Tab-separated table of C-alpha atoms in Angstrom:
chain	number	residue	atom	x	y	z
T	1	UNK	CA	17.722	5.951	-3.227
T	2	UNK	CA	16.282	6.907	-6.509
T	3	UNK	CA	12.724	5.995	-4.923
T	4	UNK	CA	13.236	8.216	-2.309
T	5	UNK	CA	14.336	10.707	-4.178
T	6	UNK	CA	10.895	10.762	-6.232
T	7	UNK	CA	9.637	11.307	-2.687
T	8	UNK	CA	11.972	14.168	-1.821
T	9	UNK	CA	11.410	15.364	-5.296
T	10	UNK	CA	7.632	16.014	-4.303
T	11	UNK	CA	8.517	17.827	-0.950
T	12	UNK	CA	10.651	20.361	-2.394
T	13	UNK	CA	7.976	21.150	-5.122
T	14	UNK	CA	5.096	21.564	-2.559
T	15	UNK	CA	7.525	23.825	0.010
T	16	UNK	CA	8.164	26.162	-3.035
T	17	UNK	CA	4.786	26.005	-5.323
T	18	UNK	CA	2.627	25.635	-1.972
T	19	UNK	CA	-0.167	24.293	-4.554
T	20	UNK	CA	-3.325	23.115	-2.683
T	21	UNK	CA	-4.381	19.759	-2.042
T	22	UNK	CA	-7.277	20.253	-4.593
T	23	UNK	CA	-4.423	21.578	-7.613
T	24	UNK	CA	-2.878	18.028	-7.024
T	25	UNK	CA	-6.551	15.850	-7.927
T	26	UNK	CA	-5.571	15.752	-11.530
T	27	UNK	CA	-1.940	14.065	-11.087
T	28	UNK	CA	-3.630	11.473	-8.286
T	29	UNK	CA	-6.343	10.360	-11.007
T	30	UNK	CA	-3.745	9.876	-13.794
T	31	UNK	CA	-1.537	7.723	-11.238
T	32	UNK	CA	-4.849	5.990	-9.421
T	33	UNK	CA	-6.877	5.323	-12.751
T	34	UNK	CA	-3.789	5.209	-15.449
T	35	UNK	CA	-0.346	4.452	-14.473
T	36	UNK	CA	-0.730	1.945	-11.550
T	37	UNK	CA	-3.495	0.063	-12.899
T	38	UNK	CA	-1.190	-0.614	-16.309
T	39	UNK	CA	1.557	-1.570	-14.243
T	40	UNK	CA	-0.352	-4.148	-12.585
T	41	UNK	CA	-2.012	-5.147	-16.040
T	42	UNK	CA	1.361	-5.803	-17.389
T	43	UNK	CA	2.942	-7.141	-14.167
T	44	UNK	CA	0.094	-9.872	-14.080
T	45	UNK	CA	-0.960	-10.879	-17.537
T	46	UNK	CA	2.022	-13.309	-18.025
T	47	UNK	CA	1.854	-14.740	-14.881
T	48	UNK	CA	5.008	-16.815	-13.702
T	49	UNK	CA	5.173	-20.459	-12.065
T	50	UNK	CA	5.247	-19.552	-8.556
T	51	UNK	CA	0.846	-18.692	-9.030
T	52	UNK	CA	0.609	-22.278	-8.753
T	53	UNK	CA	0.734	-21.868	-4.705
T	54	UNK	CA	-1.253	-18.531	-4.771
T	55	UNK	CA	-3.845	-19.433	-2.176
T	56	UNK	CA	-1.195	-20.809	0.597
T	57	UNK	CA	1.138	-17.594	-0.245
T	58	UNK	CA	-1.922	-15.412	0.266
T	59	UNK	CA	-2.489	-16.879	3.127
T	60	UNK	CA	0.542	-16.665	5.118
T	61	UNK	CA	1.101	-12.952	3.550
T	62	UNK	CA	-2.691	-11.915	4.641
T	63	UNK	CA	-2.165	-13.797	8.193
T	64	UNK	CA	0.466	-11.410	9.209
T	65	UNK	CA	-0.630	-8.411	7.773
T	66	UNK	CA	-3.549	-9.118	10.461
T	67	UNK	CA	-1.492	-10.157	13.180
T	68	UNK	CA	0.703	-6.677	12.721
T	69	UNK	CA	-3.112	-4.842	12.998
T	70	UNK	CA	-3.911	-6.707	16.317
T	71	UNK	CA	-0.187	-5.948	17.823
T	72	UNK	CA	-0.963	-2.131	16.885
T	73	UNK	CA	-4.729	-2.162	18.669
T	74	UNK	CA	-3.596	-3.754	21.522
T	75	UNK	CA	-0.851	-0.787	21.618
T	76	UNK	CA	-3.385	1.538	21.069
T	77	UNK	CA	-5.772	0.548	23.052
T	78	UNK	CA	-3.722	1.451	26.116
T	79	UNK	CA	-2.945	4.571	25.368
T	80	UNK	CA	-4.411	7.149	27.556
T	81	UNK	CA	-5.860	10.188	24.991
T	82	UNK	CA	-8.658	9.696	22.848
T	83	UNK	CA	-6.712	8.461	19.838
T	84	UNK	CA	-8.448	5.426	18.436
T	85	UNK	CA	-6.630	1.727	18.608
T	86	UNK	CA	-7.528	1.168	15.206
T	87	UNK	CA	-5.739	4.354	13.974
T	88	UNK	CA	-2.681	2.620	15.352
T	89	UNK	CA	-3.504	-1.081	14.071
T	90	UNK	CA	-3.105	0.362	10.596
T	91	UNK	CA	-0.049	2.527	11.544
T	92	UNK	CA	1.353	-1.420	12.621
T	93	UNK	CA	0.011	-2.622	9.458
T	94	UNK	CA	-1.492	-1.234	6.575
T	95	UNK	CA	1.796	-1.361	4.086
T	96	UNK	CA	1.738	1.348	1.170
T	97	UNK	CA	1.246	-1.174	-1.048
T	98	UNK	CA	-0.428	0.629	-3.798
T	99	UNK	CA	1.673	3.559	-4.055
T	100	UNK	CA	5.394	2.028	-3.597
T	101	UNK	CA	4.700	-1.825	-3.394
T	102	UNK	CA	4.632	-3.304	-7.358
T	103	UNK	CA	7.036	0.058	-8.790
T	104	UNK	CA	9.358	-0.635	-6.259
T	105	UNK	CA	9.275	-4.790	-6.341
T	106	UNK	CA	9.294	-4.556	-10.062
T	107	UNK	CA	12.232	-2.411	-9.962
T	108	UNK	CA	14.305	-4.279	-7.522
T	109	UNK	CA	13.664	-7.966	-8.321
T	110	UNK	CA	12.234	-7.535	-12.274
T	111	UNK	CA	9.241	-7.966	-13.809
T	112	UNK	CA	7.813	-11.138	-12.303
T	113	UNK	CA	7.950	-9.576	-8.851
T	114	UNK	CA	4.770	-7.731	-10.314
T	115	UNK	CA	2.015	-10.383	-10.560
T	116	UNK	CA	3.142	-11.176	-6.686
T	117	UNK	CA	3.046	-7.549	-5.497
T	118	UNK	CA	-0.896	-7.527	-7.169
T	119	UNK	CA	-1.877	-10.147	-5.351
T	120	UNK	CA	0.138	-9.386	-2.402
T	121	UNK	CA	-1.964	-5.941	-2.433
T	122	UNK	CA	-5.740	-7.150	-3.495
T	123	UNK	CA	-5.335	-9.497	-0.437
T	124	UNK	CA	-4.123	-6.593	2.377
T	125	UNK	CA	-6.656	-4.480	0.715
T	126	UNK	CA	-9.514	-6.667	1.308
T	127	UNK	CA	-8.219	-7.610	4.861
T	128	UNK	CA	-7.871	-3.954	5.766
T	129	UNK	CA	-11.080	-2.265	4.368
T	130	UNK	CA	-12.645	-5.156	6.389
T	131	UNK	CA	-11.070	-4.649	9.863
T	132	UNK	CA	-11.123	-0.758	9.574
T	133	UNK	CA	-15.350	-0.157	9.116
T	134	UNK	CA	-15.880	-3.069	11.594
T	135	UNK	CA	-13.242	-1.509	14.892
T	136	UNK	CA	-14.579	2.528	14.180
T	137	UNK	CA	-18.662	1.327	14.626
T	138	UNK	CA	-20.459	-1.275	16.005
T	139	UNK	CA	-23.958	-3.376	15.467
T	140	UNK	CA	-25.637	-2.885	12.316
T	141	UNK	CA	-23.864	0.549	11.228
T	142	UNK	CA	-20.300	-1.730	11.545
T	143	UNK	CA	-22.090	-4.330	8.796
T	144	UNK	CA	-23.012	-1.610	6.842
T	145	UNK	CA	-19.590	0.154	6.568
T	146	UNK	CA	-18.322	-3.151	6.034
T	147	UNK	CA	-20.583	-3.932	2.866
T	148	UNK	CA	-19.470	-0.522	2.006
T	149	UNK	CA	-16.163	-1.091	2.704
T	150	UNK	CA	-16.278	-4.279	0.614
T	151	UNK	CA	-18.086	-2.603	-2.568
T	152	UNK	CA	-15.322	0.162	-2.804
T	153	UNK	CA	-12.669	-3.423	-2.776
T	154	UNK	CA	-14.197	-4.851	-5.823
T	155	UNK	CA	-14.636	-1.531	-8.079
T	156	UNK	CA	-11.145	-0.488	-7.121
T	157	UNK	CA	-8.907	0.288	-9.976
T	158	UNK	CA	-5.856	-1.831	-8.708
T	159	UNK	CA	-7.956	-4.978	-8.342
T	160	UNK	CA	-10.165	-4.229	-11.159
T	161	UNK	CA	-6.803	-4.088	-13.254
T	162	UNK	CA	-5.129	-7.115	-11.888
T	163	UNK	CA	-8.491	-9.375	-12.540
T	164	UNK	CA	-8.896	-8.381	-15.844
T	165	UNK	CA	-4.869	-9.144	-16.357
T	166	UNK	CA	-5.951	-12.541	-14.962
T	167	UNK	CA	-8.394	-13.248	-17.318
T	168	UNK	CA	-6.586	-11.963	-20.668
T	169	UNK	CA	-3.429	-14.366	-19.290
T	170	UNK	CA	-5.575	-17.602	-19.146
T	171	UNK	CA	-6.981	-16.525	-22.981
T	172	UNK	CA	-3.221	-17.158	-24.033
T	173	UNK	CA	-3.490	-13.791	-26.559
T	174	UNK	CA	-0.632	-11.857	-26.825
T	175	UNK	CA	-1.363	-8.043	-26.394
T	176	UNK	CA	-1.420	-5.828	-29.725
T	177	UNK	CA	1.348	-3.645	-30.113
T	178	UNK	CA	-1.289	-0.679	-30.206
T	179	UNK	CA	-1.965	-1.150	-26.898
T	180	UNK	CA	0.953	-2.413	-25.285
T	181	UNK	CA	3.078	0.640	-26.291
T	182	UNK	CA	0.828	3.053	-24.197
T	183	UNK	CA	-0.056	0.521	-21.366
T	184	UNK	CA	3.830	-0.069	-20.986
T	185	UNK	CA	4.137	3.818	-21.066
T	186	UNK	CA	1.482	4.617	-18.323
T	187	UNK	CA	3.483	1.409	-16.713
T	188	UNK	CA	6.938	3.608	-16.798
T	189	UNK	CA	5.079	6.423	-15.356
T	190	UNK	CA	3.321	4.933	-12.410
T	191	UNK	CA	6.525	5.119	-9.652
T	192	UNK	CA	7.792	8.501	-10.292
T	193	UNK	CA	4.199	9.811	-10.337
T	194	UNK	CA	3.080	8.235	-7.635
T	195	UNK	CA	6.179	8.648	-5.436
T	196	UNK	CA	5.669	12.518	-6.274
T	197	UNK	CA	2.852	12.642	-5.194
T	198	UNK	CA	3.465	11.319	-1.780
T	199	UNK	CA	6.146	13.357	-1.511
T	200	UNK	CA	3.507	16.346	-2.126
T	201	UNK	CA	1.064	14.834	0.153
T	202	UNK	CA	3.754	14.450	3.181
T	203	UNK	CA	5.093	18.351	2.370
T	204	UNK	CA	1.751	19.657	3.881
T	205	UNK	CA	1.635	17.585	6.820
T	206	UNK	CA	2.867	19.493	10.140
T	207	UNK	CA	5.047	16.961	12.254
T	208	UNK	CA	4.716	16.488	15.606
T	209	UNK	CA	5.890	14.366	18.583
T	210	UNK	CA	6.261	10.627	17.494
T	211	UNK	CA	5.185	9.471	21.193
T	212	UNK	CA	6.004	5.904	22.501
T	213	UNK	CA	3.373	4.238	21.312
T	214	UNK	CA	3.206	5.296	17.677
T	215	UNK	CA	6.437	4.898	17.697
T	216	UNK	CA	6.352	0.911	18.537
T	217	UNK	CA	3.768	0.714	15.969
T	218	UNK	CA	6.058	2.113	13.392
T	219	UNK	CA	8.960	0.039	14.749
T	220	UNK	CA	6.112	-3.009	14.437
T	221	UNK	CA	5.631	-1.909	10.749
T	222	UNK	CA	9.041	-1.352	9.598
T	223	UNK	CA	11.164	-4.259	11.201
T	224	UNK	CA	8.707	-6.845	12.946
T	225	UNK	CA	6.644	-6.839	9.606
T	226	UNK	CA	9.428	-8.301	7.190
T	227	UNK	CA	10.579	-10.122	9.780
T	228	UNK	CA	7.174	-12.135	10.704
T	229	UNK	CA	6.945	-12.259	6.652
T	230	UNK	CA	9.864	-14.347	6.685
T	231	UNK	CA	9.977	-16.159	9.692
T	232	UNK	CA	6.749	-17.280	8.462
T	233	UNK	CA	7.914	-18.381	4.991
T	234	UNK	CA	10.460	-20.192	6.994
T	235	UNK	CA	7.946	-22.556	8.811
T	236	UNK	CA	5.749	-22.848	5.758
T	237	UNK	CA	7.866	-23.601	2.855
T	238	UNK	CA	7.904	-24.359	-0.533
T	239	UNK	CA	6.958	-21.137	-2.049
T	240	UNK	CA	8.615	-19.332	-5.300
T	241	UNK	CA	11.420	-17.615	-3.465
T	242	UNK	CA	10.958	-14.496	-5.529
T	243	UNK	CA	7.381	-14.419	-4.567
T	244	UNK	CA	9.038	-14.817	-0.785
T	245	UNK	CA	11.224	-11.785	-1.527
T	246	UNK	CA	8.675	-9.456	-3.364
T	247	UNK	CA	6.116	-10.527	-0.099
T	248	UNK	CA	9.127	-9.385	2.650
T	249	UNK	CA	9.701	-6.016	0.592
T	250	UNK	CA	5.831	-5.763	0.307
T	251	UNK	CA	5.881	-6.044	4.468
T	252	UNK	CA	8.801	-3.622	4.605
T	253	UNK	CA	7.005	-0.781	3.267
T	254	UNK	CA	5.943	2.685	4.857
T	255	UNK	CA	2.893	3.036	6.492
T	256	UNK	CA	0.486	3.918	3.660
T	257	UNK	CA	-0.504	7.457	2.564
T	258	UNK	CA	-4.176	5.763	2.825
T	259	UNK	CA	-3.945	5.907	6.921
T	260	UNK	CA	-4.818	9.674	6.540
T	261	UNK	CA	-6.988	9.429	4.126
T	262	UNK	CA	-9.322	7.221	5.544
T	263	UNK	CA	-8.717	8.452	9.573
T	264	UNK	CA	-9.494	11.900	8.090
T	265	UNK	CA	-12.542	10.497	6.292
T	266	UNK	CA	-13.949	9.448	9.758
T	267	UNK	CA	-12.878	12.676	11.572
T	268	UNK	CA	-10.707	9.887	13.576
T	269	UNK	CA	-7.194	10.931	14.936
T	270	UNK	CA	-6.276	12.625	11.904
T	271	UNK	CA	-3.525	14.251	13.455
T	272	UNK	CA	-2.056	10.334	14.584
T	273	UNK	CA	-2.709	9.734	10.908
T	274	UNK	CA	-0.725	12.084	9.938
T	275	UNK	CA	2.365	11.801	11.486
T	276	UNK	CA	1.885	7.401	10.967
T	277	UNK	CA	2.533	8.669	7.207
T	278	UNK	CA	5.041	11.441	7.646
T	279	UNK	CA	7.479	9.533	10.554
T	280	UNK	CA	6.892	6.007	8.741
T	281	UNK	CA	7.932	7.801	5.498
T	282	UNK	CA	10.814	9.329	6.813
T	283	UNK	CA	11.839	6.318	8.503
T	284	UNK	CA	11.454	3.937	5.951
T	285	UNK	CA	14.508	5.553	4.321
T	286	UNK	CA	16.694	3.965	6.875
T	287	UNK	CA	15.077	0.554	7.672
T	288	UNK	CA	13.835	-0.320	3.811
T	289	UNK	CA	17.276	0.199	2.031
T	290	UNK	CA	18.822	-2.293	4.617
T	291	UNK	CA	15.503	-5.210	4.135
T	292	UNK	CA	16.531	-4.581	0.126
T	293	UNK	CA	19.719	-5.124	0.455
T	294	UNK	CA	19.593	-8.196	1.911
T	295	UNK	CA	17.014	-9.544	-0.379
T	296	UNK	CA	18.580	-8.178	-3.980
């Protein structure tokens, strides 16, 4: 509830300032180049046991994140206006993972849920901003967004953060205080700033009709996603089970703010993008609560 209300927090403030998108620039770079990054610094640079199995926990994590994207394409590729499919993959998909995923794993299951969450997002993010540039084009524009795509993955703050967190843990230094103290500060700061946000960000998006088919995307995202997460830690054991947990909670998430950004980036059903944030949002209230609970 608390999370949530960081959300709600962010509605009310945008329905009674009615700031612009462009007045809210400042708070997004403090929370995409600041607080999140040091979260994931700190999360990562004491790694715990279960990294010993990273590659096969990737794995299984980045399989169904895919096989979520293909269920919503196939959806949308049916559907009979000029939406695209793979506007609707990510709505099936494309957890927000950056925003909500390591404040909220952190806060439910402690601090080693952190270094999972990282890796847990570095891996969707590379899977997504590979699928998206290659379903919107074709031939040798597709390749191109993809290497563009790709570039945009490895200078990202998030990943930049958690590979340099790698590197300082396999050093064996400890931190100086002088830098700790504010990195663990930004760290405190990244999930109320970043849930405000979103809440800002969903206050100035009209609603609209869910329809069927968005709708079985977001019932894809929000309840078959955790579910294939650990059905398939079921038939491939042996992981850390609170990299298990921290990788259902991960799947459980909202439909990231991100959908919009990048549909409206391509002038592609925006509108679809919009309400995959807004309804999976306000959905997520019911549906994630209930996948926590069972987990914490």
């Amino acid at each position: 509830m608390p999370f949530f209300l960081y959300i709600l927090a962010g509605v009310a403030a945008q329905i009674l300032l009615r700031h612009g998108a462009d007045q809210q620039r400042w708070l997004d770079a403090f929370i995409f180049y600041l607080a999140l990054p040091a979260l994931l610094f700190q999360s990562v640079r004491v790694v715990p046991p279960g990294a010993a199995s990273l590659l096969g926990f990737l794995a299984v994590t980045t399989a169904v994140t895919g096989t979520m994207f293909v269920l919503g394409w196939l959806i949308g590729r049916a559907n009979r206006t000029e939406d695209h499919p793979a506007v609707f993959g990510l709505a099936a998909s494309y957890s927000n993972i950056g925003y909500m995923g390591p404040a909220l794993t952190v806060a439910v299951l402690g601090p080693a849920a952190g270094a999972p969450a990282a890796f847990v997002f570095c891996a969707d993010v590379l899977l997504i901003f590979t699928i998206w540039p290659a379903m919107i084009a074709s031939g040798s524009r597709g390749m191109l967004r993809i290497l563009q795509s790709l570039k945009k993955v490895v200078t990202h703050p998030f990943i930049l953060a958690t590979l340099a967190a790698l590197l300082f843990a396999r050093t064996g230094w400890t931190l100086p205080a002088f830098l700790d103290t504010p990195l663990t500060g930004f760290q405190h700061a990244a999930a109320p700033a970043a849930l405000f946000s979103l809440g800002l960000t969903l206050a100035r998006n009209r609603g609209g009709p869910v329809g069927t088919r968005l709708g079985a995307c977001l019932a894809i995202k929000l309840i078959g996603h955790p579910l294939a997460v650990a059905l398939a830690f079921v038939l491939v054991s042996g992981f850390d089970p609170l990299w298990v947990a921290t990788a259902i909670i991960m799947g459980a998430l909202p439909p990231a703010a991100n959908v919009y950004v990048m549909a409206r980036a391509e002038g592609i059903s925006v509108s679809l993008a919009a309400r995959t944030v807004l309804y999976g949002t306000a959905f997520s209230a019911i549906t994630l609560p209930v996948v926590i609970s069972l987990l914490a």
